[in-house]
Amino acid sequence: VPFYRYFMNSAINAVGASLLLVLICSFAGFAFSKIEFTGRKWIYSMVVMCLAISGPILIIPLFYIYKTAHLYNTHLAVILSECLITIPFGVLMMKNFFDGLPGELMEPANVQTYFKIYLPLAKPAVINLVVLQLMWSFQDFLFPLMFLTRDQACTTTVAVNAFKGAYGMSAQSLGRYNAALVLISIPTILIFVFAQKYIVNGVTSGAVKE
């Protein structure tokens, strides 16, 4: 079983989804927090309501979209799906963080204010969002299973499930199966160990507002 290749596929999906998620959620969270525009509260309420939508509900519409757009069986299909399901949470977290930053830092009609002032101050929340998305993506089983059928694009979670289906759960294969489970958990454990302080800071920052 080429686990190295599967690890690389999982890493591509996780990193791609994390970068796209930060790009979308940081912009959206900043806009909902600091920029006045028509329908802001209504749109933000609709985004938050999407937290109630689970991944399995999106499988069928996403399948038809990816088939039509010729994205099925590509890493981009998994990246977009994993990012899409996490956007409501990411927008909520980033908005709450930006709400805790003073509005006096805003300069009228100056887009660079976001990149030079607010985004650097939001580093704890951004890192927290990246770490959480990396861990979720590495452990994701549903979207890679549904949208990737090529063995070359297979991820570790899907590979272990196929491993169990091929060899069964006999006494001879149980050790290999358990070893595979340990291997796929290593990236998530390492990410959490080295980034746990950012997770705590990102969760607590913005929770208390003046």
mmCIF file with all atom_site columns, C-alpha atoms in Angstrom:
data_model
loop_
_atom_site.group_PDB
_atom_site.id
_atom_site.type_symbol
_atom_site.label_atom_id
_atom_site.label_alt_id
_atom_site.label_comp_id
_atom_site.label_asym_id
_atom_site.label_entity_id
_atom_site.label_seq_id
_atom_site.pdbx_PDB_ins_code
_atom_site.Cartn_x
_atom_site.Cartn_y
_atom_site.Cartn_z
_atom_site.occupancy
_atom_site.B_iso_or_equiv
_atom_site.pdbx_formal_charge
_atom_site.auth_seq_id
_atom_site.auth_comp_id
_atom_site.auth_asym_id
_atom_site.auth_atom_id
_atom_site.pdbx_PDB_model_num
ATOM 1   C CA . VAL A 1 1   ? 0.000   0.000   0.000   1.00 0.00 ? 1   VAL A CA 1
ATOM 2   C CA . PRO A 1 2   ? 1.706   3.261   -1.125  1.00 0.00 ? 2   PRO A CA 1
ATOM 3   C CA . PHE A 1 3   ? 1.014   5.235   2.050   1.00 0.00 ? 3   PHE A CA 1
ATOM 4   C CA . TYR A 1 4   ? 3.555   7.911   1.142   1.00 0.00 ? 4   TYR A CA 1
ATOM 5   C CA . ARG A 1 5   ? 1.560   8.845   -1.933  1.00 0.00 ? 5   ARG A CA 1
ATOM 6   C CA . TYR A 1 6   ? -1.684  8.751   0.046   1.00 0.00 ? 6   TYR A CA 1
ATOM 7   C CA . PHE A 1 7   ? -0.153  11.010  2.701   1.00 0.00 ? 7   PHE A CA 1
ATOM 8   C CA . MET A 1 8   ? 0.854   13.475  -0.007  1.00 0.00 ? 8   MET A CA 1
ATOM 9   C CA . ASN A 1 9   ? -2.687  13.448  -1.426  1.00 0.00 ? 9   ASN A CA 1
ATOM 10  C CA . SER A 1 10  ? -4.124  14.104  2.038   1.00 0.00 ? 10  SER A CA 1
ATOM 11  C CA . ALA A 1 11  ? -1.610  16.919  2.569   1.00 0.00 ? 11  ALA A CA 1
ATOM 12  C CA . ILE A 1 12  ? -2.503  18.544  -0.763  1.00 0.00 ? 12  ILE A CA 1
ATOM 13  C CA . ASN A 1 13  ? -6.198  18.499  0.117   1.00 0.00 ? 13  ASN A CA 1
ATOM 14  C CA . ALA A 1 14  ? -5.618  19.771  3.657   1.00 0.00 ? 14  ALA A CA 1
ATOM 15  C CA . VAL A 1 15  ? -3.274  22.612  2.728   1.00 0.00 ? 15  VAL A CA 1
ATOM 16  C CA . GLY A 1 16  ? -5.391  23.682  -0.236  1.00 0.00 ? 16  GLY A CA 1
ATOM 17  C CA . ALA A 1 17  ? -8.600  23.729  1.814   1.00 0.00 ? 17  ALA A CA 1
ATOM 18  C CA . SER A 1 18  ? -6.878  25.646  4.642   1.00 0.00 ? 18  SER A CA 1
ATOM 19  C CA . LEU A 1 19  ? -5.494  28.363  2.376   1.00 0.00 ? 19  LEU A CA 1
ATOM 20  C CA . LEU A 1 20  ? -8.791  28.823  0.560   1.00 0.00 ? 20  LEU A CA 1
ATOM 21  C CA . LEU A 1 21  ? -10.717 28.861  3.846   1.00 0.00 ? 21  LEU A CA 1
ATOM 22  C CA . VAL A 1 22  ? -8.493  31.548  5.385   1.00 0.00 ? 22  VAL A CA 1
ATOM 23  C CA . LEU A 1 23  ? -8.734  33.679  2.249   1.00 0.00 ? 23  LEU A CA 1
ATOM 24  C CA . ILE A 1 24  ? -12.544 33.569  2.173   1.00 0.00 ? 24  ILE A CA 1
ATOM 25  C CA . CYS A 1 25  ? -13.269 33.716  5.911   1.00 0.00 ? 25  CYS A CA 1
ATOM 26  C CA . SER A 1 26  ? -10.814 36.484  6.750   1.00 0.00 ? 26  SER A CA 1
ATOM 27  C CA . PHE A 1 27  ? -12.254 38.749  4.053   1.00 0.00 ? 27  PHE A CA 1
ATOM 28  C CA . ALA A 1 28  ? -15.850 37.870  4.941   1.00 0.00 ? 28  ALA A CA 1
ATOM 29  C CA . GLY A 1 29  ? -15.313 38.175  8.696   1.00 0.00 ? 29  GLY A CA 1
ATOM 30  C CA . PHE A 1 30  ? -13.677 41.574  8.265   1.00 0.00 ? 30  PHE A CA 1
ATOM 31  C CA . ALA A 1 31  ? -16.482 42.796  6.003   1.00 0.00 ? 31  ALA A CA 1
ATOM 32  C CA . PHE A 1 32  ? -19.241 41.667  8.380   1.00 0.00 ? 32  PHE A CA 1
ATOM 33  C CA . SER A 1 33  ? -17.441 43.248  11.325  1.00 0.00 ? 33  SER A CA 1
ATOM 34  C CA . LYS A 1 34  ? -16.097 46.568  10.051  1.00 0.00 ? 34  LYS A CA 1
ATOM 35  C CA . ILE A 1 35  ? -17.809 47.504  6.795   1.00 0.00 ? 35  ILE A CA 1
ATOM 36  C CA . GLU A 1 36  ? -21.333 48.878  6.575   1.00 0.00 ? 36  GLU A CA 1
ATOM 37  C CA . PHE A 1 37  ? -23.321 47.635  3.578   1.00 0.00 ? 37  PHE A CA 1
ATOM 38  C CA . THR A 1 38  ? -26.943 46.941  2.757   1.00 0.00 ? 38  THR A CA 1
ATOM 39  C CA . GLY A 1 39  ? -28.241 43.645  4.148   1.00 0.00 ? 39  GLY A CA 1
ATOM 40  C CA . ARG A 1 40  ? -25.144 42.955  6.246   1.00 0.00 ? 40  ARG A CA 1
ATOM 41  C CA . LYS A 1 41  ? -26.991 41.539  9.258   1.00 0.00 ? 41  LYS A CA 1
ATOM 42  C CA . TRP A 1 42  ? -29.356 39.482  7.110   1.00 0.00 ? 42  TRP A CA 1
ATOM 43  C CA . ILE A 1 43  ? -26.548 37.964  5.038   1.00 0.00 ? 43  ILE A CA 1
ATOM 44  C CA . TYR A 1 44  ? -24.484 37.214  8.141   1.00 0.00 ? 44  TYR A CA 1
ATOM 45  C CA . SER A 1 45  ? -27.484 35.504  9.760   1.00 0.00 ? 45  SER A CA 1
ATOM 46  C CA . MET A 1 46  ? -27.886 33.318  6.683   1.00 0.00 ? 46  MET A CA 1
ATOM 47  C CA . VAL A 1 47  ? -24.191 32.365  6.819   1.00 0.00 ? 47  VAL A CA 1
ATOM 48  C CA . VAL A 1 48  ? -24.461 31.417  10.498  1.00 0.00 ? 48  VAL A CA 1
ATOM 49  C CA . MET A 1 49  ? -27.591 29.363  9.804   1.00 0.00 ? 49  MET A CA 1
ATOM 50  C CA . CYS A 1 50  ? -25.509 27.274  7.389   1.00 0.00 ? 50  CYS A CA 1
ATOM 51  C CA . LEU A 1 51  ? -23.755 25.818  10.455  1.00 0.00 ? 51  LEU A CA 1
ATOM 52  C CA . ALA A 1 52  ? -26.749 23.499  10.677  1.00 0.00 ? 52  ALA A CA 1
ATOM 53  C CA . ILE A 1 53  ? -25.980 21.986  7.239   1.00 0.00 ? 53  ILE A CA 1
ATOM 54  C CA . SER A 1 54  ? -24.069 18.716  7.421   1.00 0.00 ? 54  SER A CA 1
ATOM 55  C CA . GLY A 1 55  ? -21.714 17.268  4.831   1.00 0.00 ? 55  GLY A CA 1
ATOM 56  C CA . PRO A 1 56  ? -23.873 14.322  3.677   1.00 0.00 ? 56  PRO A CA 1
ATOM 57  C CA . ILE A 1 57  ? -26.655 16.706  2.620   1.00 0.00 ? 57  ILE A CA 1
ATOM 58  C CA . LEU A 1 58  ? -24.312 18.330  0.097   1.00 0.00 ? 58  LEU A CA 1
ATOM 59  C CA . ILE A 1 59  ? -23.065 15.144  -1.540  1.00 0.00 ? 59  ILE A CA 1
ATOM 60  C CA . ILE A 1 60  ? -25.651 14.893  -4.333  1.00 0.00 ? 60  ILE A CA 1
ATOM 61  C CA . PRO A 1 61  ? -25.663 18.569  -5.454  1.00 0.00 ? 61  PRO A CA 1
ATOM 62  C CA . LEU A 1 62  ? -21.868 18.761  -5.251  1.00 0.00 ? 62  LEU A CA 1
ATOM 63  C CA . PHE A 1 63  ? -21.588 15.547  -7.273  1.00 0.00 ? 63  PHE A CA 1
ATOM 64  C CA . TYR A 1 64  ? -23.627 17.016  -10.138 1.00 0.00 ? 64  TYR A CA 1
ATOM 65  C CA . ILE A 1 65  ? -21.756 20.322  -9.968  1.00 0.00 ? 65  ILE A CA 1
ATOM 66  C CA . TYR A 1 66  ? -18.351 18.656  -10.142 1.00 0.00 ? 66  TYR A CA 1
ATOM 67  C CA . LYS A 1 67  ? -19.468 16.350  -12.942 1.00 0.00 ? 67  LYS A CA 1
ATOM 68  C CA . THR A 1 68  ? -20.747 19.299  -14.963 1.00 0.00 ? 68  THR A CA 1
ATOM 69  C CA . ALA A 1 69  ? -17.630 21.379  -14.294 1.00 0.00 ? 69  ALA A CA 1
ATOM 70  C CA . HIS A 1 70  ? -15.310 18.404  -14.983 1.00 0.00 ? 70  HIS A CA 1
ATOM 71  C CA . LEU A 1 71  ? -13.886 18.608  -11.449 1.00 0.00 ? 71  LEU A CA 1
ATOM 72  C CA . TYR A 1 72  ? -14.899 15.122  -10.380 1.00 0.00 ? 72  TYR A CA 1
ATOM 73  C CA . ASN A 1 73  ? -11.953 12.881  -9.487  1.00 0.00 ? 73  ASN A CA 1
ATOM 74  C CA . THR A 1 74  ? -9.670  15.847  -8.849  1.00 0.00 ? 74  THR A CA 1
ATOM 75  C CA . HIS A 1 75  ? -8.086  17.268  -5.716  1.00 0.00 ? 75  HIS A CA 1
ATOM 76  C CA . LEU A 1 76  ? -9.961  20.510  -6.324  1.00 0.00 ? 76  LEU A CA 1
ATOM 77  C CA . ALA A 1 77  ? -13.302 18.772  -5.746  1.00 0.00 ? 77  ALA A CA 1
ATOM 78  C CA . VAL A 1 78  ? -12.247 17.647  -2.272  1.00 0.00 ? 78  VAL A CA 1
ATOM 79  C CA . ILE A 1 79  ? -10.597 20.996  -1.464  1.00 0.00 ? 79  ILE A CA 1
ATOM 80  C CA . LEU A 1 80  ? -13.723 22.951  -2.405  1.00 0.00 ? 80  LEU A CA 1
ATOM 81  C CA . SER A 1 81  ? -15.989 20.568  -0.469  1.00 0.00 ? 81  SER A CA 1
ATOM 82  C CA . GLU A 1 82  ? -13.915 20.624  2.715   1.00 0.00 ? 82  GLU A CA 1
ATOM 83  C CA . CYS A 1 83  ? -13.635 24.390  2.527   1.00 0.00 ? 83  CYS A CA 1
ATOM 84  C CA . LEU A 1 84  ? -17.345 24.867  1.817   1.00 0.00 ? 84  LEU A CA 1
ATOM 85  C CA . ILE A 1 85  ? -18.517 22.903  4.837   1.00 0.00 ? 85  ILE A CA 1
ATOM 86  C CA . THR A 1 86  ? -16.223 24.903  7.170   1.00 0.00 ? 86  THR A CA 1
ATOM 87  C CA . ILE A 1 87  ? -16.895 28.421  5.833   1.00 0.00 ? 87  ILE A CA 1
ATOM 88  C CA . PRO A 1 88  ? -19.791 29.239  8.232   1.00 0.00 ? 88  PRO A CA 1
ATOM 89  C CA . PHE A 1 89  ? -17.668 28.338  11.260  1.00 0.00 ? 89  PHE A CA 1
ATOM 90  C CA . GLY A 1 90  ? -14.667 30.233  9.886   1.00 0.00 ? 90  GLY A CA 1
ATOM 91  C CA . VAL A 1 91  ? -16.679 33.377  9.133   1.00 0.00 ? 91  VAL A CA 1
ATOM 92  C CA . LEU A 1 92  ? -18.225 33.286  12.610  1.00 0.00 ? 92  LEU A CA 1
ATOM 93  C CA . MET A 1 93  ? -14.834 32.932  14.293  1.00 0.00 ? 93  MET A CA 1
ATOM 94  C CA . MET A 1 94  ? -13.107 35.617  12.211  1.00 0.00 ? 94  MET A CA 1
ATOM 95  C CA . LYS A 1 95  ? -15.973 38.094  12.662  1.00 0.00 ? 95  LYS A CA 1
ATOM 96  C CA . ASN A 1 96  ? -15.936 37.602  16.429  1.00 0.00 ? 96  ASN A CA 1
ATOM 97  C CA . PHE A 1 97  ? -12.196 38.259  16.455  1.00 0.00 ? 97  PHE A CA 1
ATOM 98  C CA . PHE A 1 98  ? -12.432 41.393  14.312  1.00 0.00 ? 98  PHE A CA 1
ATOM 99  C CA . ASP A 1 99  ? -15.276 42.640  16.533  1.00 0.00 ? 99  ASP A CA 1
ATOM 100 C CA . GLY A 1 100 ? -12.752 42.724  19.381  1.00 0.00 ? 100 GLY A CA 1
ATOM 101 C CA . LEU A 1 101 ? -10.413 45.043  17.447  1.00 0.00 ? 101 LEU A CA 1
ATOM 102 C CA . PRO A 1 102 ? -11.032 48.807  17.683  1.00 0.00 ? 102 PRO A CA 1
ATOM 103 C CA . GLY A 1 103 ? -12.790 50.410  14.753  1.00 0.00 ? 103 GLY A CA 1
ATOM 104 C CA . GLU A 1 104 ? -10.583 53.486  15.056  1.00 0.00 ? 104 GLU A CA 1
ATOM 105 C CA . LEU A 1 105 ? -7.908  51.602  13.120  1.00 0.00 ? 105 LEU A CA 1
ATOM 106 C CA . MET A 1 106 ? -10.024 51.867  9.996   1.00 0.00 ? 106 MET A CA 1
ATOM 107 C CA . GLU A 1 107 ? -8.997  54.409  7.394   1.00 0.00 ? 107 GLU A CA 1
ATOM 108 C CA . PRO A 1 108 ? -11.828 55.462  5.048   1.00 0.00 ? 108 PRO A CA 1
ATOM 109 C CA . ALA A 1 109 ? -11.554 54.153  1.469   1.00 0.00 ? 109 ALA A CA 1
ATOM 110 C CA . ASN A 1 110 ? -8.217  52.484  2.170   1.00 0.00 ? 110 ASN A CA 1
ATOM 111 C CA . VAL A 1 111 ? -8.150  48.781  1.341   1.00 0.00 ? 111 VAL A CA 1
ATOM 112 C CA . GLN A 1 112 ? -4.563  48.490  2.576   1.00 0.00 ? 112 GLN A CA 1
ATOM 113 C CA . THR A 1 113 ? -5.824  48.978  6.122   1.00 0.00 ? 113 THR A CA 1
ATOM 114 C CA . TYR A 1 114 ? -6.982  45.372  6.116   1.00 0.00 ? 114 TYR A CA 1
ATOM 115 C CA . PHE A 1 115 ? -3.648  43.946  4.951   1.00 0.00 ? 115 PHE A CA 1
ATOM 116 C CA . LYS A 1 116 ? -1.368  46.256  6.956   1.00 0.00 ? 116 LYS A CA 1
ATOM 117 C CA . ILE A 1 117 ? -3.282  46.534  10.238  1.00 0.00 ? 117 ILE A CA 1
ATOM 118 C CA . TYR A 1 118 ? -6.196  44.163  10.785  1.00 0.00 ? 118 TYR A CA 1
ATOM 119 C CA . LEU A 1 119 ? -4.864  40.983  9.176   1.00 0.00 ? 119 LEU A CA 1
ATOM 120 C CA . PRO A 1 120 ? -1.565  41.014  11.145  1.00 0.00 ? 120 PRO A CA 1
ATOM 121 C CA . LEU A 1 121 ? -3.528  41.585  14.357  1.00 0.00 ? 121 LEU A CA 1
ATOM 122 C CA . ALA A 1 122 ? -5.744  38.619  13.464  1.00 0.00 ? 122 ALA A CA 1
ATOM 123 C CA . LYS A 1 123 ? -2.786  36.224  13.312  1.00 0.00 ? 123 LYS A CA 1
ATOM 124 C CA . PRO A 1 124 ? -3.966  34.099  16.312  1.00 0.00 ? 124 PRO A CA 1
ATOM 125 C CA . ALA A 1 125 ? -7.405  33.561  14.776  1.00 0.00 ? 125 ALA A CA 1
ATOM 126 C CA . VAL A 1 126 ? -5.959  32.848  11.325  1.00 0.00 ? 126 VAL A CA 1
ATOM 127 C CA . ILE A 1 127 ? -3.494  30.271  12.666  1.00 0.00 ? 127 ILE A CA 1
ATOM 128 C CA . ASN A 1 128 ? -6.250  28.694  14.734  1.00 0.00 ? 128 ASN A CA 1
ATOM 129 C CA . LEU A 1 129 ? -8.475  28.372  11.658  1.00 0.00 ? 129 LEU A CA 1
ATOM 130 C CA . VAL A 1 130 ? -5.641  26.872  9.599   1.00 0.00 ? 130 VAL A CA 1
ATOM 131 C CA . VAL A 1 131 ? -4.764  24.323  12.294  1.00 0.00 ? 131 VAL A CA 1
ATOM 132 C CA . LEU A 1 132 ? -8.358  23.217  12.778  1.00 0.00 ? 132 LEU A CA 1
ATOM 133 C CA . GLN A 1 133 ? -8.921  22.885  9.032   1.00 0.00 ? 133 GLN A CA 1
ATOM 134 C CA . LEU A 1 134 ? -5.706  20.876  8.625   1.00 0.00 ? 134 LEU A CA 1
ATOM 135 C CA . MET A 1 135 ? -6.784  18.435  11.329  1.00 0.00 ? 135 MET A CA 1
ATOM 136 C CA . TRP A 1 136 ? -10.307 18.117  9.946   1.00 0.00 ? 136 TRP A CA 1
ATOM 137 C CA . SER A 1 137 ? -9.060  17.628  6.389   1.00 0.00 ? 137 SER A CA 1
ATOM 138 C CA . PHE A 1 138 ? -6.535  14.949  7.328   1.00 0.00 ? 138 PHE A CA 1
ATOM 139 C CA . GLN A 1 139 ? -9.288  13.013  9.089   1.00 0.00 ? 139 GLN A CA 1
ATOM 140 C CA . ASP A 1 140 ? -11.968 13.593  6.452   1.00 0.00 ? 140 ASP A CA 1
ATOM 141 C CA . PHE A 1 141 ? -13.340 10.389  4.980   1.00 0.00 ? 141 PHE A CA 1
ATOM 142 C CA . LEU A 1 142 ? -16.644 11.322  3.333   1.00 0.00 ? 142 LEU A CA 1
ATOM 143 C CA . PHE A 1 143 ? -15.609 13.785  0.620   1.00 0.00 ? 143 PHE A CA 1
ATOM 144 C CA . PRO A 1 144 ? -12.517 11.877  -0.616  1.00 0.00 ? 144 PRO A CA 1
ATOM 145 C CA . LEU A 1 145 ? -14.604 8.702   -0.726  1.00 0.00 ? 145 LEU A CA 1
ATOM 146 C CA . MET A 1 146 ? -17.365 10.358  -2.761  1.00 0.00 ? 146 MET A CA 1
ATOM 147 C CA . PHE A 1 147 ? -15.318 12.486  -5.161  1.00 0.00 ? 147 PHE A CA 1
ATOM 148 C CA . LEU A 1 148 ? -12.105 10.496  -5.695  1.00 0.00 ? 148 LEU A CA 1
ATOM 149 C CA . THR A 1 149 ? -12.163 7.112   -7.391  1.00 0.00 ? 149 THR A CA 1
ATOM 150 C CA . ARG A 1 150 ? -8.666  7.051   -8.888  1.00 0.00 ? 150 ARG A CA 1
ATOM 151 C CA . ASP A 1 151 ? -6.122  5.172   -6.807  1.00 0.00 ? 151 ASP A CA 1
ATOM 152 C CA . GLN A 1 152 ? -3.505  7.825   -7.602  1.00 0.00 ? 152 GLN A CA 1
ATOM 153 C CA . ALA A 1 153 ? -5.645  10.471  -5.874  1.00 0.00 ? 153 ALA A CA 1
ATOM 154 C CA . CYS A 1 154 ? -6.674  8.323   -2.916  1.00 0.00 ? 154 CYS A CA 1
ATOM 155 C CA . THR A 1 155 ? -6.204  9.713   0.609   1.00 0.00 ? 155 THR A CA 1
ATOM 156 C CA . THR A 1 156 ? -5.041  7.891   3.744   1.00 0.00 ? 156 THR A CA 1
ATOM 157 C CA . THR A 1 157 ? -8.493  7.577   5.310   1.00 0.00 ? 157 THR A CA 1
ATOM 158 C CA . VAL A 1 158 ? -9.986  6.024   2.189   1.00 0.00 ? 158 VAL A CA 1
ATOM 159 C CA . ALA A 1 159 ? -6.931  3.799   1.735   1.00 0.00 ? 159 ALA A CA 1
ATOM 160 C CA . VAL A 1 160 ? -7.280  2.331   5.233   1.00 0.00 ? 160 VAL A CA 1
ATOM 161 C CA . ASN A 1 161 ? -10.948 1.591   4.606   1.00 0.00 ? 161 ASN A CA 1
ATOM 162 C CA . ALA A 1 162 ? -10.044 -0.151  1.332   1.00 0.00 ? 162 ALA A CA 1
ATOM 163 C CA . PHE A 1 163 ? -7.294  -1.988  3.190   1.00 0.00 ? 163 PHE A CA 1
ATOM 164 C CA . LYS A 1 164 ? -9.861  -3.362  5.629   1.00 0.00 ? 164 LYS A CA 1
ATOM 165 C CA . GLY A 1 165 ? -12.177 -4.358  2.797   1.00 0.00 ? 165 GLY A CA 1
ATOM 166 C CA . ALA A 1 166 ? -9.420  -6.179  0.921   1.00 0.00 ? 166 ALA A CA 1
ATOM 167 C CA . TYR A 1 167 ? -7.956  -8.150  3.814   1.00 0.00 ? 167 TYR A CA 1
ATOM 168 C CA . GLY A 1 168 ? -10.909 -8.339  6.183   1.00 0.00 ? 168 GLY A CA 1
ATOM 169 C CA . MET A 1 169 ? -10.566 -8.271  9.956   1.00 0.00 ? 169 MET A CA 1
ATOM 170 C CA . SER A 1 170 ? -8.887  -11.618 10.479  1.00 0.00 ? 170 SER A CA 1
ATOM 171 C CA . ALA A 1 171 ? -6.315  -12.170 13.214  1.00 0.00 ? 171 ALA A CA 1
ATOM 172 C CA . GLN A 1 172 ? -3.538  -12.081 10.615  1.00 0.00 ? 172 GLN A CA 1
ATOM 173 C CA . SER A 1 173 ? -4.542  -8.701  9.157   1.00 0.00 ? 173 SER A CA 1
ATOM 174 C CA . LEU A 1 174 ? -5.686  -7.017  12.364  1.00 0.00 ? 174 LEU A CA 1
ATOM 175 C CA . GLY A 1 175 ? -2.165  -5.922  13.263  1.00 0.00 ? 175 GLY A CA 1
ATOM 176 C CA . ARG A 1 176 ? -1.579  -4.356  9.856   1.00 0.00 ? 176 ARG A CA 1
ATOM 177 C CA . TYR A 1 177 ? -4.939  -2.616  10.013  1.00 0.00 ? 177 TYR A CA 1
ATOM 178 C CA . ASN A 1 178 ? -4.223  -1.153  13.465  1.00 0.00 ? 178 ASN A CA 1
ATOM 179 C CA . ALA A 1 179 ? -0.778  -0.040  12.280  1.00 0.00 ? 179 ALA A CA 1
ATOM 180 C CA . ALA A 1 180 ? -2.398  1.770   9.359   1.00 0.00 ? 180 ALA A CA 1
ATOM 181 C CA . LEU A 1 181 ? -4.779  3.556   11.746  1.00 0.00 ? 181 LEU A CA 1
ATOM 182 C CA . VAL A 1 182 ? -1.819  4.711   13.830  1.00 0.00 ? 182 VAL A CA 1
ATOM 183 C CA . LEU A 1 183 ? -0.024  5.997   10.732  1.00 0.00 ? 183 LEU A CA 1
ATOM 184 C CA . ILE A 1 184 ? -2.931  8.132   9.528   1.00 0.00 ? 184 ILE A CA 1
ATOM 185 C CA . SER A 1 185 ? -3.365  9.652   12.995  1.00 0.00 ? 185 SER A CA 1
ATOM 186 C CA . ILE A 1 186 ? 0.266   10.862  13.188  1.00 0.00 ? 186 ILE A CA 1
ATOM 187 C CA . PRO A 1 187 ? -0.192  14.096  11.133  1.00 0.00 ? 187 PRO A CA 1
ATOM 188 C CA . THR A 1 188 ? -3.192  15.183  13.214  1.00 0.00 ? 188 THR A CA 1
ATOM 189 C CA . ILE A 1 189 ? -1.384  14.451  16.478  1.00 0.00 ? 189 ILE A CA 1
ATOM 190 C CA . LEU A 1 190 ? 1.726   16.361  15.391  1.00 0.00 ? 190 LEU A CA 1
ATOM 191 C CA . ILE A 1 191 ? -0.321  19.337  14.215  1.00 0.00 ? 191 ILE A CA 1
ATOM 192 C CA . PHE A 1 192 ? -2.163  19.489  17.536  1.00 0.00 ? 192 PHE A CA 1
ATOM 193 C CA . VAL A 1 193 ? 0.979   19.096  19.662  1.00 0.00 ? 193 VAL A CA 1
ATOM 194 C CA . PHE A 1 194 ? 2.890   21.890  17.928  1.00 0.00 ? 194 PHE A CA 1
ATOM 195 C CA . ALA A 1 195 ? -0.061  24.241  17.469  1.00 0.00 ? 195 ALA A CA 1
ATOM 196 C CA . GLN A 1 196 ? -2.172  23.737  20.601  1.00 0.00 ? 196 GLN A CA 1
ATOM 197 C CA . LYS A 1 197 ? -1.211  27.145  22.009  1.00 0.00 ? 197 LYS A CA 1
ATOM 198 C CA . TYR A 1 198 ? -2.504  28.806  18.846  1.00 0.00 ? 198 TYR A CA 1
ATOM 199 C CA . ILE A 1 199 ? -5.747  26.854  19.125  1.00 0.00 ? 199 ILE A CA 1
ATOM 200 C CA . VAL A 1 200 ? -6.288  28.064  22.694  1.00 0.00 ? 200 VAL A CA 1
ATOM 201 C CA . ASN A 1 201 ? -5.345  31.666  21.814  1.00 0.00 ? 201 ASN A CA 1
ATOM 202 C CA . GLY A 1 202 ? -7.551  31.642  18.737  1.00 0.00 ? 202 GLY A CA 1
ATOM 203 C CA . VAL A 1 203 ? -10.567 30.322  20.618  1.00 0.00 ? 203 VAL A CA 1
ATOM 204 C CA . THR A 1 204 ? -10.241 32.733  23.534  1.00 0.00 ? 204 THR A CA 1
ATOM 205 C CA . SER A 1 205 ? -9.259  35.823  21.544  1.00 0.00 ? 205 SER A CA 1
ATOM 206 C CA . GLY A 1 206 ? -12.269 37.915  20.644  1.00 0.00 ? 206 GLY A CA 1
ATOM 207 C CA . ALA A 1 207 ? -14.405 36.176  23.238  1.00 0.00 ? 207 ALA A CA 1
ATOM 208 C CA . VAL A 1 208 ? -14.193 39.174  25.576  1.00 0.00 ? 208 VAL A CA 1
ATOM 209 C CA . LYS A 1 209 ? -15.144 42.508  24.081  1.00 0.00 ? 209 LYS A CA 1
ATOM 210 C CA . GLU A 1 210 ? -14.926 45.961  25.584  1.00 0.00 ? 210 GLU A CA 1
#
